[in-house]
Each structure stands twice: as C-alpha cells, then as structure tokens.
C-alpha positions as YAML, in Angstrom:
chain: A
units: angstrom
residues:
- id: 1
  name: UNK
  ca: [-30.82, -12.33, 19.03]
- id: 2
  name: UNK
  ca: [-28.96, -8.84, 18.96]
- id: 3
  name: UNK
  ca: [-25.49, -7.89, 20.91]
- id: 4
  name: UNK
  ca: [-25.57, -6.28, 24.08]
- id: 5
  name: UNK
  ca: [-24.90, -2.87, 24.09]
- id: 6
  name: UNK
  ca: [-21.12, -2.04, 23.72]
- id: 7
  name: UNK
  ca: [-20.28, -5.63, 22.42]
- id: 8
  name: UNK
  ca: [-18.72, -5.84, 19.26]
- id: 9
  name: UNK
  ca: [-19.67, -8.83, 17.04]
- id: 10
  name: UNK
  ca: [-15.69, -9.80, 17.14]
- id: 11
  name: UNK
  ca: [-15.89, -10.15, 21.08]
- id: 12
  name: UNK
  ca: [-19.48, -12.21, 20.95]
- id: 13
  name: UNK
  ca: [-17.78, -14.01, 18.70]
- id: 14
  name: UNK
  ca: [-15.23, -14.92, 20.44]
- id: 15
  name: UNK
  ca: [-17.47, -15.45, 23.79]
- id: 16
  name: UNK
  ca: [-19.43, -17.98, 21.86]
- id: 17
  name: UNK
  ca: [-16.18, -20.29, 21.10]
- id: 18
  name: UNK
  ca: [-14.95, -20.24, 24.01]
- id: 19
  name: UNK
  ca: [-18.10, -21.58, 25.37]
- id: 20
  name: UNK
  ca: [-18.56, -23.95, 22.99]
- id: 21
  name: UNK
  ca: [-15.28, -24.93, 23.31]
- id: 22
  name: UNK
  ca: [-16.00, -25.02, 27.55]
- id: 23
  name: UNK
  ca: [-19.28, -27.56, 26.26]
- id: 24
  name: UNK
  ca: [-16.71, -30.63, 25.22]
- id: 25
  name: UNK
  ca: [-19.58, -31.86, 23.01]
- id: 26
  name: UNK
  ca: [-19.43, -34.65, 20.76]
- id: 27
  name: UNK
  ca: [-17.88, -35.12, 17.44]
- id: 28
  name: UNK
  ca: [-21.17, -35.59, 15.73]
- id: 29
  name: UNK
  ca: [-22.49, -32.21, 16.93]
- id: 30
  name: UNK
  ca: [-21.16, -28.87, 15.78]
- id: 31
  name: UNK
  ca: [-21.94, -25.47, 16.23]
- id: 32
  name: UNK
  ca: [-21.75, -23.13, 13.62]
- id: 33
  name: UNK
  ca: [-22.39, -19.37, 12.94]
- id: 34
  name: UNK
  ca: [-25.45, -17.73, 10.71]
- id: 35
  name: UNK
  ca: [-26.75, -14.51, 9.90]
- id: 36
  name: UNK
  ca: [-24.47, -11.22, 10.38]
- id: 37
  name: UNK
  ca: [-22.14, -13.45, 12.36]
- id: 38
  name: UNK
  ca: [-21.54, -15.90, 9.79]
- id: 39
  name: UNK
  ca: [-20.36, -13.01, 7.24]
- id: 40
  name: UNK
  ca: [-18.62, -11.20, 8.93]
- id: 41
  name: UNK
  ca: [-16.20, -14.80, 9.87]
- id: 42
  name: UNK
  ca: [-16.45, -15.20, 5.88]
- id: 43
  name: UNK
  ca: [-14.96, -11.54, 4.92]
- id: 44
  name: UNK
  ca: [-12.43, -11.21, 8.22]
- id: 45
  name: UNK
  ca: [-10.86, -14.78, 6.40]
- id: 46
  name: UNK
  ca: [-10.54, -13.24, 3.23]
- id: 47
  name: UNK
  ca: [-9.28, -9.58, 4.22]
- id: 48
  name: UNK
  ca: [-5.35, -11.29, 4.43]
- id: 49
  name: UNK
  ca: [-5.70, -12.69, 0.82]
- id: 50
  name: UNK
  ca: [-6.80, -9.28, -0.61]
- id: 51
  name: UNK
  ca: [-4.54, -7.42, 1.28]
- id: 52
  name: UNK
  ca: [-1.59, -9.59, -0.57]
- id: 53
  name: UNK
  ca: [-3.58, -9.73, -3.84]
- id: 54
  name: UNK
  ca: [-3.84, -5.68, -3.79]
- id: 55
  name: UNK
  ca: [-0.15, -5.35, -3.06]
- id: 56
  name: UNK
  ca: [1.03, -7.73, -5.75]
- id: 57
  name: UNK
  ca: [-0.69, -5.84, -8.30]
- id: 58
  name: UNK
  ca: [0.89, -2.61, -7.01]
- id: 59
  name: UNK
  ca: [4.10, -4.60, -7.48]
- id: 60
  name: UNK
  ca: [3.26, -6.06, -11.05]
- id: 61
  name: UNK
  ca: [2.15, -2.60, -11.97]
- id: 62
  name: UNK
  ca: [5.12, -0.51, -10.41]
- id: 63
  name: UNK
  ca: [7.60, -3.06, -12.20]
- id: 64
  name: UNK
  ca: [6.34, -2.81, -15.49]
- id: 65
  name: UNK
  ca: [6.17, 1.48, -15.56]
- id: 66
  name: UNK
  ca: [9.69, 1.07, -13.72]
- id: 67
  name: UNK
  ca: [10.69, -2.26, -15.77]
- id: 68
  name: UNK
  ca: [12.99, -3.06, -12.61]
- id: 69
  name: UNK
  ca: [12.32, -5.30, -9.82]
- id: 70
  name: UNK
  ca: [13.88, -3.60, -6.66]
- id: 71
  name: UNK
  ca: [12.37, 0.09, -7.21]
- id: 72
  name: UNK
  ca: [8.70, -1.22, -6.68]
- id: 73
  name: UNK
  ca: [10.27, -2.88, -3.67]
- id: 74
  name: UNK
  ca: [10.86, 0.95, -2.74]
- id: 75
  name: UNK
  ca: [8.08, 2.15, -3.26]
- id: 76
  name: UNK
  ca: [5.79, -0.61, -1.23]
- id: 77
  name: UNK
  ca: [8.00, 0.04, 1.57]
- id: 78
  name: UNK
  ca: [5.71, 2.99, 2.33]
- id: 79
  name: UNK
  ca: [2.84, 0.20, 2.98]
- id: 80
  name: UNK
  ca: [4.09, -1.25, 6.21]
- id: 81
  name: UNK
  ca: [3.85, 2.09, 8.33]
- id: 82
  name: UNK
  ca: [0.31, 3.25, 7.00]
- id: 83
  name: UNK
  ca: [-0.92, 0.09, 8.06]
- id: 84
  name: UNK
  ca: [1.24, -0.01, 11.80]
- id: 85
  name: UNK
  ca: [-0.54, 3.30, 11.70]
- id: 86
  name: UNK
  ca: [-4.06, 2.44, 10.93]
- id: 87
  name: UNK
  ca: [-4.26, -0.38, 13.34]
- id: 88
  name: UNK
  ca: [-2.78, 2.36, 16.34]
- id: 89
  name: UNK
  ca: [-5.49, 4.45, 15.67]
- id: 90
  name: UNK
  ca: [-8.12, 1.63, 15.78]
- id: 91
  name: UNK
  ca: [-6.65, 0.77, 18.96]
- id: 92
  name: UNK
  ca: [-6.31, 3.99, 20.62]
- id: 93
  name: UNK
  ca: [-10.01, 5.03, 19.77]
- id: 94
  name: UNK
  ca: [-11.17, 1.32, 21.03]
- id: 95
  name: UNK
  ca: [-12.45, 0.50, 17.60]
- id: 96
  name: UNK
  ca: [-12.89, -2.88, 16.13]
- id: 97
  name: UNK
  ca: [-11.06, -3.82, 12.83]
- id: 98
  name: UNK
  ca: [-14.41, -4.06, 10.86]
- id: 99
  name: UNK
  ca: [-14.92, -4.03, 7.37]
- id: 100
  name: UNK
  ca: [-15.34, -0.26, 6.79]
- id: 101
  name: UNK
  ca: [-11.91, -0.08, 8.63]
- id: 102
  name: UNK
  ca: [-10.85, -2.77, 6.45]
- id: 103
  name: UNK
  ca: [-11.23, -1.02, 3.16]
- id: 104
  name: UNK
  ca: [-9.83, 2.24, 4.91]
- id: 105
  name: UNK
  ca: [-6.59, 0.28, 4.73]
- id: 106
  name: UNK
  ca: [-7.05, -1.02, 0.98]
- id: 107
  name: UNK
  ca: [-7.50, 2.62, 0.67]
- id: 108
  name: UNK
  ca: [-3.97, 3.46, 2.30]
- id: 109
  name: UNK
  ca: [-1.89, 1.28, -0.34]
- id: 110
  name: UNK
  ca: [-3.03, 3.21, -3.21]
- id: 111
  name: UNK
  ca: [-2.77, 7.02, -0.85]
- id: 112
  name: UNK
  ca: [0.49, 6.37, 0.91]
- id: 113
  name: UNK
  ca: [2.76, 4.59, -2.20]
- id: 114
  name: UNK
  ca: [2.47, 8.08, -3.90]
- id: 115
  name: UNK
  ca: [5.07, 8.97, -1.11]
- id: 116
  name: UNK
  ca: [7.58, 6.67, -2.51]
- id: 117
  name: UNK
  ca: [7.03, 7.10, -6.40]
- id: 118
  name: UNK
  ca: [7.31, 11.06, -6.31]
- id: 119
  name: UNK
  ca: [10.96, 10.38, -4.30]
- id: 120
  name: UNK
  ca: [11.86, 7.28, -6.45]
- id: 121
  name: UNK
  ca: [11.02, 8.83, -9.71]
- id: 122
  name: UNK
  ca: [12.74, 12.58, -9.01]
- id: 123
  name: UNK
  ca: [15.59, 10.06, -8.16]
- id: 124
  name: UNK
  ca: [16.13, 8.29, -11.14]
- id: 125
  name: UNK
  ca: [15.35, 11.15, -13.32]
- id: 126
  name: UNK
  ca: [18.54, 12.81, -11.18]
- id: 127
  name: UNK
  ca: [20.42, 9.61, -12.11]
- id: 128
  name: UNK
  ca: [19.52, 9.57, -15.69]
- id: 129
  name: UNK
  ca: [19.49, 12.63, -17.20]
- id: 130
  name: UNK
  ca: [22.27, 14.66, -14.87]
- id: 131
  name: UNK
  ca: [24.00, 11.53, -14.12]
- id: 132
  name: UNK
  ca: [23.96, 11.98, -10.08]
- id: 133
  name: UNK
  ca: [25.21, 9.55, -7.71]
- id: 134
  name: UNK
  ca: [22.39, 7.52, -5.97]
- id: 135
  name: UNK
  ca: [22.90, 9.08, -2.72]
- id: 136
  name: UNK
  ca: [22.86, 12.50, -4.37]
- id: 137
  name: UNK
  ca: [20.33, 11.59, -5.85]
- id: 138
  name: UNK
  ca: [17.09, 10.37, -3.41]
- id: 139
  name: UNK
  ca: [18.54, 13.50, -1.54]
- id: 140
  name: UNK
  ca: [17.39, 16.40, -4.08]
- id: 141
  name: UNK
  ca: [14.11, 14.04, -4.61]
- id: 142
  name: UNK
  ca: [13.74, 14.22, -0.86]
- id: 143
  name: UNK
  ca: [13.94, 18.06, -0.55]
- id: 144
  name: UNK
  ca: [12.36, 18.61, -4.19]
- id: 145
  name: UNK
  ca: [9.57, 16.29, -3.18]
- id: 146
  name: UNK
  ca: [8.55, 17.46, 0.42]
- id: 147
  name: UNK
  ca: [6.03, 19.72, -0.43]
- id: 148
  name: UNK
  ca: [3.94, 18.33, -2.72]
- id: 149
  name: UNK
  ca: [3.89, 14.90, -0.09]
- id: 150
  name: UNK
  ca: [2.89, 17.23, 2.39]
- id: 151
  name: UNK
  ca: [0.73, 18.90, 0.54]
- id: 152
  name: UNK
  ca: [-1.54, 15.88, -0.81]
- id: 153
  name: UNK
  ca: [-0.78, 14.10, 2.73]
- id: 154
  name: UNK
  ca: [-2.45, 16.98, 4.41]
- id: 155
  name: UNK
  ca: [-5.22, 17.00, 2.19]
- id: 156
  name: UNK
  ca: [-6.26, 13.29, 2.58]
- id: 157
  name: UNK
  ca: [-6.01, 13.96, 6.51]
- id: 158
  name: UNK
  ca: [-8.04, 16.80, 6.79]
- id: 159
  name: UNK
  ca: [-10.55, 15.42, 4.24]
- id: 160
  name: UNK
  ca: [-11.16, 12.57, 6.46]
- id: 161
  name: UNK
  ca: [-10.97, 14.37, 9.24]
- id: 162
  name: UNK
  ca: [-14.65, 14.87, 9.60]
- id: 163
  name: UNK
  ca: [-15.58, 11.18, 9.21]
- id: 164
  name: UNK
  ca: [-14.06, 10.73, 12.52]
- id: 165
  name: UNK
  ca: [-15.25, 13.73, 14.16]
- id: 166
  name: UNK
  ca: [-18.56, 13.78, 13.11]
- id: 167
  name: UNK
  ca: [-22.04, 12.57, 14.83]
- id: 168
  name: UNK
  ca: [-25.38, 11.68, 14.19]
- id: 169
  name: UNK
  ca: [-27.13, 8.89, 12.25]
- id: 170
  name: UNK
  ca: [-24.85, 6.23, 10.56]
- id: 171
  name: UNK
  ca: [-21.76, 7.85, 12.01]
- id: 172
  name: UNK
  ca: [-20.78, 5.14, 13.47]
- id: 173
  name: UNK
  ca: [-20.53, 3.25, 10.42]
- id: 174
  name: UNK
  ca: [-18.35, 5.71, 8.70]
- id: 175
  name: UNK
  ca: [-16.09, 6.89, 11.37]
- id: 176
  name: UNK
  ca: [-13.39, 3.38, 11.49]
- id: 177
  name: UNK
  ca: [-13.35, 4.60, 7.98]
- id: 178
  name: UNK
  ca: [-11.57, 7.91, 9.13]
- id: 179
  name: UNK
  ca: [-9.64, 6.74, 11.60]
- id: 180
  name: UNK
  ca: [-7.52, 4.18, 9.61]
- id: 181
  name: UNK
  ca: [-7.08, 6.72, 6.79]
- id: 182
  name: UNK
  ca: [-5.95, 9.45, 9.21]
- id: 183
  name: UNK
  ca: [-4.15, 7.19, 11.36]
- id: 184
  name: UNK
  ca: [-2.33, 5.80, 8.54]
- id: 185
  name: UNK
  ca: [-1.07, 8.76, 6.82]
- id: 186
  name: UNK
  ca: [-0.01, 10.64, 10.24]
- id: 187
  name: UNK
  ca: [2.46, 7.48, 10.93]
- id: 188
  name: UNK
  ca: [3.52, 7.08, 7.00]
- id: 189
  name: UNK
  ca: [4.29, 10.34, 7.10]
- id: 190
  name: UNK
  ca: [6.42, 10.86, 10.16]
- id: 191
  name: UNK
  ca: [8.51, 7.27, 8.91]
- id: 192
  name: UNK
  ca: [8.70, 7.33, 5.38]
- id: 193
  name: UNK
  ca: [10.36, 10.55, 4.88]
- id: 194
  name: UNK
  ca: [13.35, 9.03, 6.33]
- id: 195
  name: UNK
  ca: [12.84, 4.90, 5.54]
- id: 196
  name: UNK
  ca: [12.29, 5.40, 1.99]
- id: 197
  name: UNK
  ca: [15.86, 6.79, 1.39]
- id: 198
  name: UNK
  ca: [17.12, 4.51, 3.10]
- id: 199
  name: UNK
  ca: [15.45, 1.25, 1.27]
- id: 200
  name: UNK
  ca: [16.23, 2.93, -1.57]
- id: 201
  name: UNK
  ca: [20.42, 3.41, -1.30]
- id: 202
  name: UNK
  ca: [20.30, -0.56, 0.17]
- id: 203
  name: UNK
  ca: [18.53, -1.83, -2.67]
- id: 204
  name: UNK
  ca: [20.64, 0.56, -5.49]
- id: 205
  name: UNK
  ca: [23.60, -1.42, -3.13]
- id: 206
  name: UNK
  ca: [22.40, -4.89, -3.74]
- id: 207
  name: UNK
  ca: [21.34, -4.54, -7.63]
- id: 208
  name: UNK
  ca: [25.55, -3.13, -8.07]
- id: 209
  name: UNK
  ca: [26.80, -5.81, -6.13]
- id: 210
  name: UNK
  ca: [24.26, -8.61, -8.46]
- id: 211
  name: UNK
  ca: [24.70, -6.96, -11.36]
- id: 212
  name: UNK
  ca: [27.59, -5.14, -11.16]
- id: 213
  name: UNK
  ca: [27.48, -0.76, -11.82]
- id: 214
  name: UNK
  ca: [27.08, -0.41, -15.27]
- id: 215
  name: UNK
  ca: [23.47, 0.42, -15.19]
- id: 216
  name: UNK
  ca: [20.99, 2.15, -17.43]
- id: 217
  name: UNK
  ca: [17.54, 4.10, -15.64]
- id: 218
  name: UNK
  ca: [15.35, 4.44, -18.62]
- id: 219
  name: UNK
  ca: [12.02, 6.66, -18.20]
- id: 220
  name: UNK
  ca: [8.94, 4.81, -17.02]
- id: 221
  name: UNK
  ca: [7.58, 2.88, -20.28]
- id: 222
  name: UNK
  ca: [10.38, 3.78, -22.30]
- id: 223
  name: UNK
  ca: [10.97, 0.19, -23.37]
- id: 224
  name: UNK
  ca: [7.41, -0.20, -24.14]
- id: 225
  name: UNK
  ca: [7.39, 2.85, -26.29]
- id: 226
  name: UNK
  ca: [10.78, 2.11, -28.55]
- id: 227
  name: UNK
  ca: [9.85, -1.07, -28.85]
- id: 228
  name: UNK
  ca: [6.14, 0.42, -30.47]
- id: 229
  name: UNK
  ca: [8.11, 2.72, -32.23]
- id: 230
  name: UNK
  ca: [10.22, -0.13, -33.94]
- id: 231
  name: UNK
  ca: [7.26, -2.31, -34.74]
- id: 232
  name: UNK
  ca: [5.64, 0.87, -36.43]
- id: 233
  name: UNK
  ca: [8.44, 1.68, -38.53]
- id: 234
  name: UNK
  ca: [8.83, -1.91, -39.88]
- id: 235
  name: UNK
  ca: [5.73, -2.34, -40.60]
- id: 236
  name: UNK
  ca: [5.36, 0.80, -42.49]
- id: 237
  name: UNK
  ca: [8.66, 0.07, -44.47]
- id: 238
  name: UNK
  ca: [9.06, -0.23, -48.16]
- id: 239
  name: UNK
  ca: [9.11, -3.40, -49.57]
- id: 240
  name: UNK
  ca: [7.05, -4.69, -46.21]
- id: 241
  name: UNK
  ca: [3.95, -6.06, -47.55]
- id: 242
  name: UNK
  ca: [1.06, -6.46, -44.84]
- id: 243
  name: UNK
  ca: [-1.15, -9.82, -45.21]
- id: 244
  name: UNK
  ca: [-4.71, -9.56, -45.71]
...
C-alpha cells in the first residue's frame, strides 16, 4: 500500500495511531509498523542521540586543541541558531524533517562552528601574544574575522543553492538537503556575529570569578607539543639507557 499523493509518511503515520488508538483494542493485540514505515520510526528515534553524540565530540575535540573547558562552550554556541534556522526553512517551504534533511543538519555543526573558532582563536591569540583585554580582544577578532565568515558562509549558501532550486528526477530527494543547509547558515549568520561575543566575554567572566585572573592562553596543542618535546629530550639524554 503506497501514500496518497501529497501525504508525507510522518502524517500517515501519525493517521494510523490515532486510529488505532480510536480502535480501543485489546491488550493481547498490537499493531505495529513494517516496511518503509517501520524505518523510518527506527532512524527519526535515533536522530536525537546522534545529534548529542556529534556535538559531544565537537566538544571533546574543541577542548583538547583549546585544552579549556568554556571556549568549546563558545564555539558550540554557533549550533543552536543553524539548527532554529534549518527547521524555519523546513517549515516555511512545507517540508518534512526527513532523513536527507536530517543529515543537512549533522552537516551544519561541522559548517557553522567554523564561525566561532576563527573569532575565538583571533581572540586568544590577541590575549596571548599582545596581551589585550578580553573585550578588546573578541572585538579585533570580530572585525579581523568578518570576511573570511562571510566569505566561506556565502560559499556554502550559494553552493547549495541549486539543490533547492533545482527540478527534475530525484529532486525531490535532494532538495530538504538544501534547504536546511541554506536555511541554517542564513540564520547563523545574521545571530552569531553578535551572540558569539557575547558568550564569549560571559564565560571569560565566570572562569575569573572560579579561578580567579591570573590566566595563561597557550596556542592550540601547545601542551601536547612541550610535553612531546620533553619526553624526546629525556629519552635521548646521556646516561638514559633505552630497554630492549
């Protein structure tokens, strides 16, 4: 049995438990899905959990180039809007949140985040090498930093722009694609040139007021590097004496 015509498979579904939920049947009969139907309840259960599994390694990664906890923080700030922004779009062009639209949005995390690590990263480079105050700071990374975010921002949008415009066979298929990705990125854009600053001088705030101002922005992986550099050296010491 196929859909009707202009029936998504998320409004059948829905059709078909409410009317089974209408039936009042028994407890020793139940009604359950197969086929197309049945997948496509299987991945819309998962899509939450990889959503949070995606952004925790973005978080895990971030912290360990950064090796701080509140400037990944930062830059996943970006996240919230591309997504508010995808799910707009879907909505405005009467679109259902399928699975092509789905990975349109795991697409977004790693697009939109680059937002927030060119600002954060021109920022603490201000801080640590010319020893600017934060505020100073995420402002030259702001006005140092526009163009290139335009520049890639554009890029993505007008790249995907023909996966929403375009027709013919299997278009359809690829065009929720292009809409989250250029929905996304129009709204990220517009928000995060102005949250990201912000999240940024609250969180330098709270990690002074925890940990008081003495603080020390070393390059991304620059503990991981000295700390190669040492084991190196001692091992190629004299008098060390490697075991066989």
């Amino acid at each position: 049995m196929s859909l009707a015509e202009d029936v998504s498979i998320e409004e059948a579904t829905y059709a078909f438990d409410r009317a089974v939920a209408e039936l009042h049947m028994p407890d020793t009969v139940h009604a359950e899905y197969a086929g197309d139907a049945k997948a496509y309840r299987q991945s819309t259960g998962a899509q939450p959990l990889l959503i949070l599994a995606a952004l925790f390694a973005v978080y895990i990664v971030l912290g360990v180039l950064y090796e701080s906890l509140a400037h990944p923080l930062t830059i996943i700030s970006t996240l919230p809007s591309a997504g508010l922004g995808a799910l707009l779009a879907l909505l405005l062009f009467r679109t259902d949140l399928s699975l092509i639209a789905f990975i349109g949005i795991i697409m977004l995390i790693g697009i939109v985040k680059k937002n927030g690590i060119m600002m954060v990263d021109f920022a603490l480079a201000g801080e640590r090498d010319r020893a600017l105050e934060p505020p100073q700071a995420i402002f030259e990374a702001c006005l140092a930093r526009f163009r290139p975010i335009m520049m890639t921002t554009l890029a993505a949008m007008l790249g995907s722009l023909p996966l929403v415009i375009a027709s013919g066979p299997g278009s359809e298929l690829r065009r929720p694609l292009g809409i989250t990705i250029v929905g996304g990125l129009l709204v990220s854009q517009m928000l995060t040139l102005y949250t990201t600053p912000v999240i940024y001088l609250l969180l330098d705030k709270l990690h002074r007021r925890l940990w008081g101002r003495g603080r020390t922005h070393h390059a991304p992986g620059q503990l991981f590097r000295s700390a190669a550099r040492a084991l190196k050296s001692s091992q190629t010491a004299p008098g060390h004496v490697q075991r066989p």
